C-alpha angles and dihedrals in degrees: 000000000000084000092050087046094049098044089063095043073065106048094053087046085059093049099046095051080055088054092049096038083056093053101044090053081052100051083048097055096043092051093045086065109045085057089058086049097050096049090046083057092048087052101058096042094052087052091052096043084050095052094037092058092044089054098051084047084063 
């Protein structure tokens, strides 16, 4: 009975380092994007401030 217990503590432990694998992939990837996103937004408002500044120097 204990090998049969402790083959299924096992079992869950497997599939809990799988969750949390999942979920770790997931926060990557959603990270990774907003990253993207952020700079993208930098970007942009650079460019405005940029133009902005050359216009009031007209």
């Amino acid at each position: 009975m204990k090998k049969l217990l402790g083959n299924v503590r096992g079992a869950a432990a497997v599939e809990l380092a799988l969750i949390l694998g999942l979920m770790v992939v997931g926060l990557l990837a959603s990270v990774g994007n907003l990253g993207s996103e952020v700079q993208s937004s930098y970007n942009d408002t650079a460019t405005k401030v940029a133009d902005a500044t050359a216009q009031a120097a007209n």
